[in-house]
Short mmCIF file of C-alpha atoms in Angstrom, two decimals:
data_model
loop_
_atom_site.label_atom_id
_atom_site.label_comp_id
_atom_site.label_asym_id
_atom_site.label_seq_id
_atom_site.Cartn_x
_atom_site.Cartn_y
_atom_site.Cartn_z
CA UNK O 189 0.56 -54.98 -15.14
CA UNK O 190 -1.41 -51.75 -15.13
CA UNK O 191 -1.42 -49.30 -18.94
CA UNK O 192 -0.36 -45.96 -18.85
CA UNK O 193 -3.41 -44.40 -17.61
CA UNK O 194 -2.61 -46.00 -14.10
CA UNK O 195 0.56 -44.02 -13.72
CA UNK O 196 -0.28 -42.84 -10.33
CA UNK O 197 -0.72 -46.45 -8.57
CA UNK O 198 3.44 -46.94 -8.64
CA UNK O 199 3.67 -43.41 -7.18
CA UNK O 200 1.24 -44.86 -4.42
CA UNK O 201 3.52 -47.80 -3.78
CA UNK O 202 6.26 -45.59 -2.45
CA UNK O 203 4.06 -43.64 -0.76
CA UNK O 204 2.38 -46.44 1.18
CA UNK O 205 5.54 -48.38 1.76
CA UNK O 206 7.26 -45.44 3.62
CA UNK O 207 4.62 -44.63 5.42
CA UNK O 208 3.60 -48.17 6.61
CA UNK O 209 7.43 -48.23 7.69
CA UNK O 210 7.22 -44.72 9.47
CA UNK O 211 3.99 -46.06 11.04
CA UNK O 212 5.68 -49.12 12.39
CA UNK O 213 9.31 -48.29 13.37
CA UNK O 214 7.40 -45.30 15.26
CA UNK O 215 5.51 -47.76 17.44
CA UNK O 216 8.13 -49.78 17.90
CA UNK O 217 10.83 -46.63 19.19
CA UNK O 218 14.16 -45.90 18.03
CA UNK O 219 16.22 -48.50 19.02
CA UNK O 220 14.15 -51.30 17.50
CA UNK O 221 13.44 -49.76 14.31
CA UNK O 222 17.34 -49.17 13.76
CA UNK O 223 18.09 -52.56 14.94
CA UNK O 224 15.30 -54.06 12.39
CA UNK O 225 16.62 -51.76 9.03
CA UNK O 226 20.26 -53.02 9.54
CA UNK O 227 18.32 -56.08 8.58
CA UNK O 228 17.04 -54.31 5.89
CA UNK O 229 20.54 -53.19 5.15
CA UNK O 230 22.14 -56.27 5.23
CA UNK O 231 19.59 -57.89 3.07
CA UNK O 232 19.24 -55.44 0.16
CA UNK O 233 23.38 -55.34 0.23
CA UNK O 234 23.76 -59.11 0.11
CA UNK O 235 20.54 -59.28 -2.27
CA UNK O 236 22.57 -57.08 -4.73
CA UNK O 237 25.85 -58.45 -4.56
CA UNK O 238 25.06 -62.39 -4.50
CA UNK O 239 22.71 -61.88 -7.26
CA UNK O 240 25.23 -59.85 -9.65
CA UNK O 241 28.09 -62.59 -9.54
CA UNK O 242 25.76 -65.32 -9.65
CA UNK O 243 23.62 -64.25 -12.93
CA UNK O 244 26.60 -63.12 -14.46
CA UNK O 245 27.66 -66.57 -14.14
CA UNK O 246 24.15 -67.65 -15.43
CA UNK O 247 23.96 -66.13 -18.29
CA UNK O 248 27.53 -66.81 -19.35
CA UNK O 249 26.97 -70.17 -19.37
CA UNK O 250 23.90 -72.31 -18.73
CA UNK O 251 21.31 -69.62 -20.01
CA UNK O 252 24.13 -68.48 -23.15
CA UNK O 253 24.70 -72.22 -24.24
CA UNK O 254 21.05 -73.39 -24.38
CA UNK O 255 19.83 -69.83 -26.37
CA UNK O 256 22.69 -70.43 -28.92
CA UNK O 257 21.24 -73.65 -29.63
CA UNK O 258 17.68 -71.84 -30.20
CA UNK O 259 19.13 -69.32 -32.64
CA UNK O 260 21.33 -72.56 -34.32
CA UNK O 261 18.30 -73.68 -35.48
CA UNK O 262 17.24 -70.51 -37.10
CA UNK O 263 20.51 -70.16 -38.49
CA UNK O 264 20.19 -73.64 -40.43
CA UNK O 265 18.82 -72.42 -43.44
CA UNK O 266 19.47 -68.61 -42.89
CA UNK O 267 20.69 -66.75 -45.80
CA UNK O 268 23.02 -63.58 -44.52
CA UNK O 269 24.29 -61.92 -47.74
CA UNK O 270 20.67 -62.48 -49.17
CA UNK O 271 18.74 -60.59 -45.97
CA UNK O 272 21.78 -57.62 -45.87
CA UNK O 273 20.96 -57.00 -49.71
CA UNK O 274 17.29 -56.98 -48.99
CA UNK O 275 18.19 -53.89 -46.14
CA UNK O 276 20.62 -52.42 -48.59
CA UNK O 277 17.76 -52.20 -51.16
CA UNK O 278 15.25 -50.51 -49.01
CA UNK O 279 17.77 -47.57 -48.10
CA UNK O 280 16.40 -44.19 -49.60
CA UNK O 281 18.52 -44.25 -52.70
CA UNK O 282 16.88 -48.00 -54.00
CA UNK O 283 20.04 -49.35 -54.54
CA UNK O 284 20.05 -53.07 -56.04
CA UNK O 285 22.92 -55.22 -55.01
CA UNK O 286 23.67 -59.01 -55.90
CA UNK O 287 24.02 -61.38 -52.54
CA UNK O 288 26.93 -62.91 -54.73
CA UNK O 289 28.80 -59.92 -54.70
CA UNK O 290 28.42 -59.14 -51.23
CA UNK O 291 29.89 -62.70 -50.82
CA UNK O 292 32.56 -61.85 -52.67
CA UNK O 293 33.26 -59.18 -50.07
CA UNK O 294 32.60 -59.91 -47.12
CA UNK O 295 35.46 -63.20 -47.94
CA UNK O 296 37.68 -60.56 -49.13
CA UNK O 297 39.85 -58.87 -46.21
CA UNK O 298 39.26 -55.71 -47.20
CA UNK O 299 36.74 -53.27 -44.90
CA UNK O 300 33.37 -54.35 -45.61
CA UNK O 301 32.00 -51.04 -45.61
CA UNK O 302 33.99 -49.38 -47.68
CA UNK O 303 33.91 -52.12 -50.42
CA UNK O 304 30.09 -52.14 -50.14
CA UNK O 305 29.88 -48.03 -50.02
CA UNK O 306 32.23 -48.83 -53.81
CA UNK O 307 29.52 -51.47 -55.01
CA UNK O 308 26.87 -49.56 -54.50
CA UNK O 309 28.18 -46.53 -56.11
CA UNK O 310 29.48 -48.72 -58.88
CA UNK O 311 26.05 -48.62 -60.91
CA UNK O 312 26.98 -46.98 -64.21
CA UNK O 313 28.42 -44.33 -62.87
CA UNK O 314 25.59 -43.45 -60.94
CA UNK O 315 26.26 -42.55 -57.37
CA UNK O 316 24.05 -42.22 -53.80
CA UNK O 317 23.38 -38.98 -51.97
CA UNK O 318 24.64 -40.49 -48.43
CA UNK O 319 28.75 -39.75 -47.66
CA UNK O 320 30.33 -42.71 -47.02
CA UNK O 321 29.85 -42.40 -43.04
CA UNK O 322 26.21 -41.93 -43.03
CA UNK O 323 25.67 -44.91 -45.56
CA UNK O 324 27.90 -46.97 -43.15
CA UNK O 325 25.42 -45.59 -40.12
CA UNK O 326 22.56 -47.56 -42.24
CA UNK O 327 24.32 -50.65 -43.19
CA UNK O 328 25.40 -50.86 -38.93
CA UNK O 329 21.65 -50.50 -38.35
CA UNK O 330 20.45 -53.08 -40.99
CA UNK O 331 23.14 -55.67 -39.40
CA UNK O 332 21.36 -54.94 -35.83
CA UNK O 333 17.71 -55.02 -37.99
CA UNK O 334 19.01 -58.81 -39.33
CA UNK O 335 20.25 -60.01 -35.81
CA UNK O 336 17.10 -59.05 -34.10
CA UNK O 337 14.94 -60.93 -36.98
CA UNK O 338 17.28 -64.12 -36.15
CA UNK O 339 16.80 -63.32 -32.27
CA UNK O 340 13.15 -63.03 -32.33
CA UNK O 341 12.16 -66.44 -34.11
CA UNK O 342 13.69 -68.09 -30.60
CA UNK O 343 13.88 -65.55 -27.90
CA UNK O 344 11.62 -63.29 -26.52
CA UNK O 345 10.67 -59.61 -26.65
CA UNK O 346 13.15 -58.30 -24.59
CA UNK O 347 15.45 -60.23 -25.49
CA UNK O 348 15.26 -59.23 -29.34
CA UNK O 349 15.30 -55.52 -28.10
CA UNK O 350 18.39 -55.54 -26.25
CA UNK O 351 19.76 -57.75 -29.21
CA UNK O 352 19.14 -54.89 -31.55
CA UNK O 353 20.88 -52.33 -29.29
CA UNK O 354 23.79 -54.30 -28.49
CA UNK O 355 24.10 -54.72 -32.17
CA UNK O 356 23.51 -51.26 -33.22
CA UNK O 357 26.10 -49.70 -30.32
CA UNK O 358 28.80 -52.31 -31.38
CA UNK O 359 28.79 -51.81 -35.21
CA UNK O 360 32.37 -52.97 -35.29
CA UNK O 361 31.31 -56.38 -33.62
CA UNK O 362 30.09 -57.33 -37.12
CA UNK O 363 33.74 -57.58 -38.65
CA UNK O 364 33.85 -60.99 -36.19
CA UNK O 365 30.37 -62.02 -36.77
CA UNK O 366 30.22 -61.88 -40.65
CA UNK O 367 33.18 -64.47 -41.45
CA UNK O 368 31.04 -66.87 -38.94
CA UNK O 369 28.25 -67.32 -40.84
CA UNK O 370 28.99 -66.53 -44.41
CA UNK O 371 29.77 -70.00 -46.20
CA UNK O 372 29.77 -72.10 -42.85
CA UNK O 373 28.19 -75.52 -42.92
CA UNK O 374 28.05 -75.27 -39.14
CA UNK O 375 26.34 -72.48 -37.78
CA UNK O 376 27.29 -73.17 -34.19
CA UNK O 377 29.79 -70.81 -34.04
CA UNK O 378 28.02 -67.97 -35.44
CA UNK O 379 25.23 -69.04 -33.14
CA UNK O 380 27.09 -68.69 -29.91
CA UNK O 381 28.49 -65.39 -31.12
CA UNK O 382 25.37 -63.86 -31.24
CA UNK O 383 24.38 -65.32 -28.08
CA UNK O 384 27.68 -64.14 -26.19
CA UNK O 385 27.47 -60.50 -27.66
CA UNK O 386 24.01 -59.79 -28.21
CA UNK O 387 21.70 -61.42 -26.45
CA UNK O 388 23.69 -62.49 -23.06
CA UNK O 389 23.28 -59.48 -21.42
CA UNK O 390 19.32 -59.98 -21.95
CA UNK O 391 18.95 -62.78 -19.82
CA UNK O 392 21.87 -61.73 -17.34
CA UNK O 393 19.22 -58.49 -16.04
CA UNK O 394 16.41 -61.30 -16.15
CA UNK O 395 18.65 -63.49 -14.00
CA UNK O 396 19.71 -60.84 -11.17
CA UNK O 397 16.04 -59.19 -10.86
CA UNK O 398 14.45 -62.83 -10.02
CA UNK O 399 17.75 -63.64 -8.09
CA UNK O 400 17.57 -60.16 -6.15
CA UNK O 401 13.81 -60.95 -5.34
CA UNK O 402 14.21 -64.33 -3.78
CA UNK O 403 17.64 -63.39 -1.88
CA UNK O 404 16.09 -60.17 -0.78
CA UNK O 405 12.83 -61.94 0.86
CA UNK O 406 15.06 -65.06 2.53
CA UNK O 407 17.62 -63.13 3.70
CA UNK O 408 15.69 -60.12 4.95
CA UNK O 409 12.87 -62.53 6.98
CA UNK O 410 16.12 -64.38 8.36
CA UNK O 411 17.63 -61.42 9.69
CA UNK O 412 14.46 -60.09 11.11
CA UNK O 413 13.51 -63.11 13.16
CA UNK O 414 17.34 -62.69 14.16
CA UNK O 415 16.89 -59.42 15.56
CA UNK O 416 13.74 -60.32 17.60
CA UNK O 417 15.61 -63.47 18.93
CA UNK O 418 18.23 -61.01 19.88
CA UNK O 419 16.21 -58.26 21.23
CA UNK O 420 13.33 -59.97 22.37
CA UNK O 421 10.67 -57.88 24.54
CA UNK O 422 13.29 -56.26 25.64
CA UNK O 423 11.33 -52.82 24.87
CA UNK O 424 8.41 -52.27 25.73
CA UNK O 425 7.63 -48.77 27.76
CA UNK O 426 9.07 -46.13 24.92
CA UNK O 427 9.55 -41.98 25.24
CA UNK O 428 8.24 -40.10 23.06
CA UNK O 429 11.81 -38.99 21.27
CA UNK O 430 12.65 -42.48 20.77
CA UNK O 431 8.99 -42.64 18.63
CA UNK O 432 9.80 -39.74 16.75
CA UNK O 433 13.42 -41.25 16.26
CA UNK O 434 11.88 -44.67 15.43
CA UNK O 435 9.43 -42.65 12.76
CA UNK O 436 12.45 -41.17 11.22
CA UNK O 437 13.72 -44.42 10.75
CA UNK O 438 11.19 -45.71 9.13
CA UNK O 439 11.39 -43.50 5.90
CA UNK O 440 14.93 -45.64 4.45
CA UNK O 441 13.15 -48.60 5.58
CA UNK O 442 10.33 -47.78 3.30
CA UNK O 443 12.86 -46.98 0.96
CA UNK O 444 14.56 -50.03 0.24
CA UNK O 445 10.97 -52.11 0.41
CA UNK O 446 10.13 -49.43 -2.58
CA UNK O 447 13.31 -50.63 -4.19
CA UNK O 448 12.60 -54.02 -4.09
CA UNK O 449 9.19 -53.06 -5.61
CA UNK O 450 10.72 -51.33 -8.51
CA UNK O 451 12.54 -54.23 -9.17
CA UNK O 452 9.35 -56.80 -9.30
CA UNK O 453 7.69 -53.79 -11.44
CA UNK O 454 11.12 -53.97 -14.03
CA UNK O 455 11.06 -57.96 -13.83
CA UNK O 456 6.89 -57.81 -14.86
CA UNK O 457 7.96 -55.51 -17.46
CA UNK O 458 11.00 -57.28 -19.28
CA UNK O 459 9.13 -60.62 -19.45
CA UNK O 460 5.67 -59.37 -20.29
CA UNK O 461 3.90 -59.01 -23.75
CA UNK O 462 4.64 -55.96 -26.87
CA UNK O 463 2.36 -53.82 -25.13
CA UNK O 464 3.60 -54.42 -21.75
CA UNK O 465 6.87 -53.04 -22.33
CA UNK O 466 4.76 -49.75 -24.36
CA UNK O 467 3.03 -48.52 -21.65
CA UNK O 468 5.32 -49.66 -18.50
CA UNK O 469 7.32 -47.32 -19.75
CA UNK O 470 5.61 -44.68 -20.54
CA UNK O 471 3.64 -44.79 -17.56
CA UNK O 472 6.91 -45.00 -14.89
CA UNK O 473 8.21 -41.88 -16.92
CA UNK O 474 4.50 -39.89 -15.72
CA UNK O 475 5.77 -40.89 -12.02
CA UNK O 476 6.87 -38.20 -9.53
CA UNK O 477 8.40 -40.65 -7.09
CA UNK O 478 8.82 -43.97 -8.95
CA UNK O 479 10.31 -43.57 -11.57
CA UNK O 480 13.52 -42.68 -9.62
CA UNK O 481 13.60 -46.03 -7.80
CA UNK O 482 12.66 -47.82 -11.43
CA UNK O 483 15.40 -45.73 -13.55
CA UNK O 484 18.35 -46.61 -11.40
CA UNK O 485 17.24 -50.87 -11.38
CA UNK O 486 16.81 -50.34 -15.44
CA UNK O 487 19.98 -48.41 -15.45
CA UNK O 488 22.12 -50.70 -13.42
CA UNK O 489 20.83 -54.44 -13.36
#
């Protein structure tokens, strides 16, 4: 995929694809052109609905149950209170904390952030800067920092990212996870959590987007040579109103082949490299036209 300074080619997309559509549905008049983006229709609506329940089902099972084996394996060996009192000790105030006592807490059933905001204020009377809510907002964000560290040994780039944010925008998710993995022989469990709740919904948008893509293409080139079995030749001496109607008719069509291009440009994105996901980003946010189409796939598959 194209860097940032190539912005303008996804604007061009649109641009051509609505007005190779105007171009043909105007030479092919009115009736025609509306008979030929029902198919459209049909296809993009089917596209989007078979491809939802279907990935959903994916991801929940097939795609969840092989990564939580991946991130098992990482988990072997993986030391949790020893990685959350490495985070704790790179927090502005340097505070030092034992992994034994965080242990010690986190088998307690007390809340774990309290206790720890107590331990860590517990230092010969010495005592942080942070209130007890903002040094709770940095312990939330070192949990997500720790699950994307175990996410990214076995999965890839996007999904580590989205691993992170689940993480970080369900801090209370981590009063279910801890117990899991702190003094387990079998990390399975602990495994599959994180591959239910952080990393599932990952693969689900990978899922849909190819889904979408290949359902979109079959169904719509079905449905097309449907309509010109149906209609035939039927048409071929056209007024000039049904041309301009046929034009008009054309610009949705154009539309919803834009749409599907948006989603092939997300799908590139999401499974590409680092600096793939940099400057797709950034470049789809310099669109005029674009970035509308892109925004609402990111934003809803």
């Amino acid at each position: 995929m194209m860097g940032e300074q190539f912005w303008w080619f996804y604007d061009i997309i649109v641009v051509a694809a609505i007005g190779l559509s105007m171009y043909i549905s105007g030479g092919k008049g009115a009736m025609k052109a509306f008979s030929t983006f029902v198919a459209y229709l049909v296809a993009i609506v089917m596209a989007l609905s078979i491809s939802a329940s279907v990935s959903e089902s994916l991801a929940g099972n097939s795609i969840k149950n092989s990564n939580a084996k991946k991130i098992s394996r990482t988990l072997e060996s993986y030391k949790f209170t020893s990685k959350v009192a490495e985070q704790i000790s790179g927090m502005e105030d340097k505070v030092i904390v034992e992994p034994a006592q965080l242990e010690k807490i986190y088998k307690g059933t007390k809340s774990y952030d309290a206790e720890i905001y107590k331990l860590v204020n517990n230092r010969r009377g010495k005592k942080i800067s942070d209130s007890q809510e903002v040094f709770a907002e940095k312990l939330h964000k070192a949990y997500a920092e720790i699950v994307k560290t175990i996410v990214s040994d076995e999965l890839g780039k996007y999904a580590t990212e989205v691993a992170y944010k689940e993480a970080l925008d369900d801090p209370e998710s981590f009063n279910t996870f801890i117990p899991l993995i702190i003094d387990k022989e079998d990390r399975t469990p602990a495994a599959e959590y994180i591959a239910e709740n952080y990393t599932k919904p990952a693969y689900r948008t990978i899922t849909w987007l190819i889904l979408f893509l290949i359902l979109f293409v079959l169904i719509l080139v079905g449905m097309l040579l449907l309509v010109n079995y149906v209609m035939g030749n039927a048409y071929h001496e056209q007024s000039l109103a049904s041309h301009i109607g046929g034009v008009f008719i054309g610009i949705p069509k154009g539309i919803i082949l834009s749409f599907a291009a948006a989603v092939l440009v997300r799908l590139f994105v999401v499974m590409g490299s680092d600096e793939m996901l940099f400057f797709n980003f950034k470049a789809v946010d310099k669109t005029y036209l674009f970035k509308y189409l892109y925004n609402y796939v990111a934003d809803h598959m």
